[in-house]
Coordinates of C-alpha atoms and ligand atoms in Angstrom, one line a residue:
M1 CA 0.0 0.0 0.0
K2 CA 1.3 3.4 -1.0
I3 CA 0.2 6.5 1.0
L4 CA 0.4 10.1 -0.2
V5 CA 1.2 12.5 2.6
L6 CA 0.3 16.2 2.1
N7 CA 1.2 19.2 4.2
C8 CA -0.5 22.3 2.8
G9 CA 0.4 25.8 3.8
S10 CA -1.3 29.0 2.6
S11 CA 0.9 29.2 -0.6
S12 CA 2.8 25.9 -0.4
L13 CA 2.2 22.2 -0.6
K14 CA 4.7 19.6 0.6
Y15 CA 4.2 15.9 -0.3
Q16 CA 5.7 12.5 0.2
L17 CA 4.7 9.2 -1.4
I18 CA 5.5 6.4 1.1
D19 CA 5.5 2.7 0.4
M20 CA 4.1 1.2 3.6
E21 CA 5.6 -2.2 2.8
D22 CA 9.0 -1.0 3.9
E23 CA 8.2 2.6 4.9
S24 CA 10.5 3.9 2.1
V25 CA 9.9 7.3 0.5
L26 CA 9.3 6.8 -3.2
A27 CA 9.2 10.5 -4.0
K28 CA 8.8 13.8 -2.2
G29 CA 8.5 17.4 -3.3
L30 CA 7.2 20.9 -2.8
C31 CA 4.9 23.3 -4.7
E32 CA 5.7 26.9 -3.9
R33 CA 4.1 30.2 -4.6
I34 CA 0.6 28.7 -5.1
G35 CA -1.7 31.5 -6.1
I36 CA 1.2 33.9 -6.7
D37 CA 3.3 34.6 -9.8
G38 CA 6.2 32.3 -10.3
S39 CA 4.7 29.0 -9.0
K40 CA 7.2 26.2 -8.9
L41 CA 7.1 22.4 -8.4
T42 CA 10.2 20.6 -7.2
H43 CA 9.9 16.8 -7.4
R44 CA 12.4 14.4 -6.0
P45 CA 11.9 10.8 -7.0
A46 CA 14.0 8.2 -5.3
G47 CA 16.7 6.8 -7.6
K48 CA 15.9 9.2 -10.4
A49 CA 16.9 12.7 -11.3
N50 CA 15.1 15.6 -9.5
Y51 CA 12.9 17.7 -11.6
E52 CA 11.6 21.3 -11.4
I53 CA 8.9 23.0 -13.3
E54 CA 7.7 26.6 -13.2
T55 CA 4.1 26.7 -14.2
P56 CA 1.0 28.6 -13.1
M57 CA -0.7 27.2 -10.0
P58 CA -3.7 29.4 -9.3
D59 CA -4.9 27.2 -6.5
H60 CA -4.1 24.0 -4.5
K61 CA -6.4 21.9 -6.7
R62 CA -4.0 22.6 -9.7
A63 CA -1.0 22.0 -7.4
V64 CA -2.4 18.5 -6.5
E65 CA -3.0 17.8 -10.2
L66 CA 0.6 18.7 -10.9
V67 CA 1.8 16.5 -8.1
M68 CA -0.2 13.6 -9.5
E69 CA 1.2 14.2 -13.0
A70 CA 4.8 14.3 -11.6
L71 CA 4.2 11.1 -9.6
M72 CA 2.9 9.3 -12.8
D73 CA 5.2 10.9 -15.3
P74 CA 6.9 8.2 -17.5
E75 CA 10.4 9.8 -16.9
H76 CA 10.3 11.3 -13.4
G77 CA 7.3 9.4 -11.9
V78 CA 7.3 6.5 -9.5
I79 CA 3.9 5.0 -10.1
A80 CA 1.9 4.1 -13.2
S81 CA -1.5 5.2 -12.1
S82 CA -3.3 6.9 -9.2
D83 CA -4.9 3.5 -8.5
E84 CA -1.6 2.6 -6.7
I85 CA -2.3 5.2 -4.0
G86 CA -4.2 3.7 -1.2
A87 CA -5.1 6.9 0.6
I88 CA -4.0 10.4 1.4
G89 CA -2.9 11.6 4.8
H90 CA -3.2 15.3 5.5
R91 CA -1.4 17.3 8.2
V92 CA -4.0 19.5 9.8
L93 CA -3.0 22.2 12.4
H94 CA -6.0 22.5 14.7
G95 CA -8.8 20.2 15.7
G96 CA -10.1 22.3 18.5
K97 CA -11.6 20.8 21.7
E98 CA -13.5 18.1 19.9
I99 CA -10.9 16.1 17.9
T100 CA -8.6 14.0 20.0
Q101 CA -7.1 11.8 17.4
S102 CA -6.5 11.3 13.7
C103 CA -9.6 10.5 11.7
V104 CA -10.9 9.7 8.2
V105 CA -12.3 12.9 6.7
T106 CA -16.1 13.1 6.7
P107 CA -18.3 16.2 6.2
H108 CA -18.4 16.5 10.0
V109 CA -14.5 16.5 10.2
K110 CA -14.4 19.2 7.5
D111 CA -16.9 21.2 9.5
V112 CA -14.7 21.0 12.6
I113 CA -11.6 22.0 10.6
R114 CA -13.6 25.0 9.3
E115 CA -14.9 25.9 12.8
C116 CA -11.2 26.1 13.9
F117 CA -10.2 28.6 11.3
D118 CA -10.0 31.3 13.9
L119 CA -7.7 29.1 16.1
G120 CA -5.4 28.3 13.1
P121 CA -5.9 31.2 10.7
L122 CA -2.8 30.6 8.6
H123 CA -3.0 26.8 8.4
N124 CA -6.5 25.4 8.8
P125 CA -8.0 27.1 5.7
A126 CA -5.0 25.8 3.6
N127 CA -5.3 22.3 5.2
L128 CA -9.0 22.2 4.2
I129 CA -8.3 23.4 0.7
G130 CA -5.7 20.6 0.4
I131 CA -8.3 18.0 1.5
E132 CA -10.9 19.3 -1.0
A133 CA -8.3 19.5 -3.8
C134 CA -7.6 15.7 -3.2
E135 CA -11.3 14.9 -3.1
A136 CA -11.7 16.6 -6.5
A137 CA -8.5 15.2 -8.1
M138 CA -8.9 11.6 -6.7
P139 CA -12.6 11.0 -6.1
G140 CA -13.4 7.9 -4.1
K141 CA -10.0 7.8 -2.3
K142 CA -10.0 8.1 1.5
N143 CA -8.5 11.2 3.0
V144 CA -7.2 11.0 6.6
A145 CA -6.7 14.1 8.8
V146 CA -3.8 14.0 11.3
F147 CA -4.0 16.9 13.7
D148 CA -1.1 18.7 15.2
T149 CA -3.2 19.3 18.3
S150 CA -4.2 15.6 19.0
F151 CA -1.2 14.7 21.1
G152 CA -1.9 17.6 23.5
M153 CA -5.5 16.3 24.0
G154 CA -3.9 13.7 26.3
M155 CA -3.3 16.4 29.0
E156 CA -5.4 16.7 32.1
P157 CA -7.3 19.9 32.9
K158 CA -4.7 20.9 35.5
A159 CA -2.2 21.1 32.6
Y160 CA -4.4 22.5 29.8
R161 CA -6.6 25.0 31.6
Y162 CA -5.5 28.6 31.8
A163 CA -6.4 30.3 35.1
I164 CA -9.0 32.6 33.5
P165 CA -12.8 32.6 33.8
D166 CA -14.6 29.4 32.6
K167 CA -16.5 31.4 29.9
Y168 CA -13.5 31.6 27.7
Y169 CA -12.9 27.9 27.8
D170 CA -16.5 26.9 27.5
E171 CA -17.5 29.3 24.8
Y172 CA -14.3 29.9 22.8
G173 CA -12.2 26.9 23.6
V174 CA -9.3 28.9 25.1
R175 CA -6.9 26.3 26.6
R176 CA -3.5 24.9 26.1
Y177 CA -3.6 22.7 22.9
G178 CA 0.1 22.3 22.1
F179 CA 1.5 21.9 18.6
H180 CA 4.2 19.8 16.8
G181 CA 1.9 17.0 18.2
T182 CA 2.7 14.6 15.4
S183 CA 6.4 15.0 16.1
H184 CA 6.1 14.7 19.9
D185 CA 3.9 11.6 19.6
F186 CA 6.3 10.0 17.1
V187 CA 9.5 10.8 18.9
S188 CA 8.2 9.9 22.4
H189 CA 7.0 6.5 21.1
E190 CA 10.3 5.9 19.3
A191 CA 12.1 6.8 22.5
L192 CA 10.2 4.2 24.5
K193 CA 11.3 1.5 22.0
Y194 CA 14.8 2.7 21.2
L195 CA 15.8 3.4 24.9
D196 CA 14.1 0.2 26.1
L197 CA 11.7 2.0 28.5
D198 CA 8.5 0.6 29.9
P199 CA 5.9 1.2 27.1
E200 CA 3.2 2.0 29.6
K201 CA 5.2 4.0 32.3
G202 CA 8.3 5.3 30.5
K203 CA 8.7 9.0 31.3
V204 CA 10.1 11.0 28.4
I205 CA 10.8 14.7 27.8
V206 CA 11.0 15.6 24.1
C207 CA 12.7 18.8 23.0
H208 CA 11.5 19.6 19.5
L209 CA 13.9 22.4 18.5
G210 CA 13.3 23.5 14.9
N211 CA 12.6 27.0 13.6
G212 CA 9.5 26.6 15.8
A213 CA 10.3 25.0 19.1
S214 CA 8.4 23.2 21.8
I215 CA 8.9 20.7 24.6
S216 CA 6.6 17.9 25.9
A217 CA 6.5 15.6 28.9
S218 CA 4.8 12.2 28.4
I219 CA 4.2 9.0 30.3
G220 CA 3.9 5.9 28.1
G221 CA 3.6 8.2 25.1
V222 CA 0.6 10.1 26.5
C223 CA 1.1 13.8 26.8
V224 CA 1.2 15.2 30.4
D225 CA 2.3 18.7 29.5
T226 CA 3.6 20.7 26.5
S227 CA 4.9 24.2 26.1
M228 CA 2.9 25.6 23.2
G229 CA -0.6 26.9 24.1
L230 CA -3.7 28.2 22.4
T231 CA -1.3 29.1 19.6
P232 CA 2.3 28.2 18.8
L233 CA 3.5 31.4 20.4
E234 CA 3.8 30.2 23.9
G235 CA 6.8 28.5 25.5
L236 CA 10.4 28.2 24.4
I237 CA 12.3 31.0 22.6
M238 CA 12.1 30.1 18.9
G239 CA 13.7 31.3 15.6
T240 CA 11.4 34.4 15.3
R241 CA 8.8 33.8 18.1
S242 CA 9.2 35.2 21.5
G243 CA 7.8 32.2 23.4
D244 CA 6.7 33.1 27.0
A245 CA 6.3 36.8 27.7
D246 CA 4.0 38.6 30.2
P247 CA 0.7 39.0 28.4
A248 CA 0.7 42.7 29.5
V249 CA 3.7 43.2 27.1
V250 CA 1.1 43.1 24.3
Q251 CA -1.0 45.9 25.8
F252 CA 2.1 48.0 26.7
I253 CA 3.7 47.8 23.2
T254 CA 0.4 48.3 21.4
N255 CA -0.3 51.5 23.4
K256 CA 3.2 52.8 23.1
E257 CA 3.4 52.3 19.3
G258 CA -0.3 53.3 18.7
W259 CA -0.7 49.9 17.0
T260 CA -3.4 47.2 16.9
V261 CA -3.0 44.0 18.9
D262 CA -2.5 42.2 15.6
D263 CA 0.5 44.5 14.8
T264 CA 2.1 43.6 18.2
L265 CA 1.4 39.9 17.8
N266 CA 3.0 40.0 14.4
V267 CA 6.2 41.3 16.0
L268 CA 6.1 38.6 18.7
N269 CA 5.6 35.9 16.1
K270 CA 7.9 37.1 13.3
Q271 CA 10.4 39.6 14.5
S272 CA 11.3 38.2 18.0
G273 CA 13.0 35.1 19.3
M274 CA 16.6 34.4 18.4
L275 CA 16.4 36.8 15.5
A276 CA 15.7 39.7 17.9
L277 CA 17.9 38.6 20.8
T278 CA 21.0 37.9 18.7
G279 CA 20.5 40.6 16.0
V280 CA 22.1 38.1 13.7
S281 CA 19.6 35.5 12.4
S282 CA 16.9 33.1 13.3
D283 CA 19.1 30.3 12.0
F284 CA 21.4 28.5 14.5
R285 CA 24.1 28.0 11.9
D286 CA 24.5 31.7 11.6
I287 CA 24.2 32.3 15.3
E288 CA 26.9 29.7 16.1
A289 CA 29.2 31.2 13.5
A290 CA 28.7 34.7 15.1
M291 CA 29.3 33.3 18.6
N292 CA 32.6 31.8 17.4
E293 CA 33.6 35.2 16.1
G294 CA 33.0 36.6 19.6
N295 CA 29.7 38.3 18.9
E296 CA 28.4 39.1 22.4
K297 CA 24.7 39.5 21.4
A298 CA 24.8 36.1 19.7
Q299 CA 26.3 34.6 22.9
M300 CA 23.7 36.2 25.1
G301 CA 20.9 35.1 22.8
M302 CA 22.1 31.5 22.9
A303 CA 22.4 31.7 26.7
A304 CA 18.8 32.9 26.9
Y305 CA 17.6 30.1 24.6
V306 CA 19.3 27.5 26.7
H307 CA 18.1 29.2 30.0
R308 CA 14.5 29.0 28.8
L309 CA 14.8 25.4 27.6
V310 CA 16.4 24.1 30.9
K311 CA 13.8 26.0 32.9
Y312 CA 11.1 23.9 31.1
I313 CA 13.2 20.7 31.4
G314 CA 13.4 21.3 35.2
A315 CA 9.6 21.9 35.4
Y316 CA 8.8 18.8 33.4
N317 CA 11.2 16.7 35.2
T318 CA 9.3 17.6 38.4
I319 CA 5.9 17.1 36.9
L320 CA 7.0 13.6 35.8
K321 CA 8.6 13.0 39.3
G322 CA 11.8 12.1 37.5
A323 CA 12.2 11.7 33.7
D324 CA 13.7 8.4 32.3
A325 CA 14.9 10.1 29.1
I326 CA 15.4 13.5 27.5
V327 CA 15.3 13.5 23.7
F328 CA 16.4 16.1 21.2
T329 CA 14.8 16.3 17.8
A330 CA 14.1 18.6 14.8
G331 CA 16.6 20.9 13.0
V332 CA 18.5 22.2 16.0
G333 CA 18.0 19.2 18.2
E334 CA 19.2 16.8 15.6
N335 CA 22.1 18.9 14.2
G336 CA 23.1 21.2 17.1
P337 CA 25.8 19.7 19.4
T338 CA 26.3 23.2 21.0
V339 CA 22.8 23.5 22.3
R340 CA 22.7 19.9 23.4
R341 CA 26.0 20.3 25.3
M342 CA 24.9 23.6 26.9
V343 CA 21.6 22.0 28.1
C344 CA 23.3 18.9 29.5
E345 CA 25.9 20.9 31.4
Y346 CA 23.0 22.4 33.4
L347 CA 21.7 18.9 34.2
E348 CA 25.0 17.6 35.6
F349 CA 23.8 18.3 39.1
L350 CA 21.1 15.7 38.5
G351 CA 23.7 13.1 37.6
V352 CA 23.3 13.5 33.8
K353 CA 26.4 12.6 31.9
I354 CA 26.9 12.7 28.1
D355 CA 29.7 11.4 25.9
E356 CA 30.9 14.6 24.2
E357 CA 32.5 12.7 21.4
E358 CA 29.1 11.1 20.6
N359 CA 27.5 14.5 20.9
L360 CA 29.8 16.0 18.3
K361 CA 29.2 13.1 15.9
A362 CA 25.4 13.1 16.2
Y363 CA 24.0 14.7 13.1
G364 CA 20.5 13.7 12.0
K365 CA 20.7 10.2 13.3
Q366 CA 19.3 8.2 16.2
V367 CA 22.0 8.0 18.9
V368 CA 22.3 7.7 22.7
L369 CA 24.4 10.6 24.0
S370 CA 24.4 9.7 27.7
T371 CA 27.0 7.4 29.3
P372 CA 25.7 4.2 30.9
D373 CA 26.0 5.7 34.5
S374 CA 23.9 8.8 33.6
T375 CA 20.8 9.1 35.8
I376 CA 18.7 10.2 32.9
K377 CA 19.1 8.8 29.3
I378 CA 19.9 11.5 26.8
A379 CA 19.3 10.8 23.1
V380 CA 18.9 12.3 19.6
I381 CA 15.9 10.8 17.7
P382 CA 15.1 12.4 14.3
T383 CA 11.5 13.3 13.9
N384 CA 9.6 12.0 10.9
E385 CA 6.2 13.7 10.8
E386 CA 5.4 12.4 7.3
L387 CA 5.9 8.8 8.3
A388 CA 3.8 9.3 11.4
I389 CA 1.0 10.7 9.3
A390 CA 1.3 7.8 6.8
R391 CA 1.2 5.2 9.7
D392 CA -1.9 6.8 11.1
T393 CA -3.5 6.9 7.7
L394 CA -2.8 3.2 7.1
K395 CA -4.1 2.3 10.5
L396 CA -7.4 4.2 9.9
I397 CA -8.2 2.8 6.4
Ligands
ADP1 P1 11.0 23.8 10.9 O1 10.4 24.3 12.2 O2 11.0 24.9 9.8 O3 10.4 22.5 10.4 P2 13.5 22.4 11.2 O4 13.1 21.4 12.2 O5 13.8 22.0 9.8 O6 12.5 23.7 11.2 O7 14.8 23.2 11.8 C1 15.3 24.3 11.1 C2 16.4 24.9 11.9 O8 17.4 23.9 12.2 C3 17.2 26.0 11.2 O9 16.6 27.2 11.3 C4 18.5 25.9 11.9 O10 18.5 26.9 12.9 C5 18.6 24.5 12.5 N1 19.7 23.8 11.9 C6 19.8 23.1 10.7 N2 21.0 22.5 10.5 C7 21.8 22.9 11.6 C8 23.1 22.6 12.0 N3 23.9 21.9 11.3 N4 23.5 23.2 13.2 C9 22.7 23.9 13.9 N5 21.4 24.2 13.6 C10 21.0 23.7 12.5

């Protein structure tokens, strides 16, 4: 069975075709600038030359048609006909209070995705467009929605409720949802297996450190707490997002600048985080290069990033009453030995010990960093959200 995985953004569409026999990626690619001048499809078939075309894509429906043409192309394709595709798995950002797990798309599921447009204004509309584009391009095939918020639905009220009047939860669904759920779910379950932990009781902290960053605590793969909130703005310092800040900062800046609340939130989402603190970049490769040249703002920014991260690790270690493992994943977590080393140095007082040689060698692969006598296991486990979506899709059909 082959599963097509789609991740639609407002003007982009990422895809992977996965053969579930051996979970190999047959082809992957990206449509960019959908609905804008200069639309482009980049198609990367396994074992064949990559191929790029610039052609108008007025909407996601056309993008899906082009993806299908690329997948079936006699030269660059990997399948003979769309009959070979068993189902389509879609990444969907927000499922609101109602949806707690992945589900086959029905009219009701589409209604829920639509009702959550205000909770995920950039992503949910695009996700729904992607689903409807597949329904039109491949009638009769099952579509499965895999929600970024599902993992966080495992939390108890004491973790997900904000201490604000009930009305806002009851009427508007204001609560902690958590995002990167597909990644936290995948990596925490991989950690239970890879680190030989009790599948029911293993206590894992996952640090998903990409451009966006979040951390979760789970027991037996069930989420106990996670750092992102109603939106992905809360929690860790990220590439361009501030993470935690006194909510009154919003009112204060809005009044001082004579802005709207949206203007201020735009700054907190897009012009803050490591970009603002370092004055260099939101990308850790640039930041590390600047640190090595003695740039003091870059060094302070990195120190602040690690400070926030270990603050959360400390809190989650307490909530879990002692974690069995701390796992690093996503761009920075998988490829950033400096951040990993700085974090683990803080944890030495708990008896955490890592092998620095292993740490320096660990780039994008599964590896245990801790020494056998470390009190908490430390590991790098690459995330694979597409595979997680494909596995859920296969399970549901
Ligand atoms: P996204 O949240 O966009 O999915 P990724 O998980 O792909 O992000 O992570 C992207 C980030 O990973 C980049 O912004 C960069 O900071 C970081 N990164 C990638 N490679 C390295 C590296 N070799 N060293 C340090 N950081 C890296």
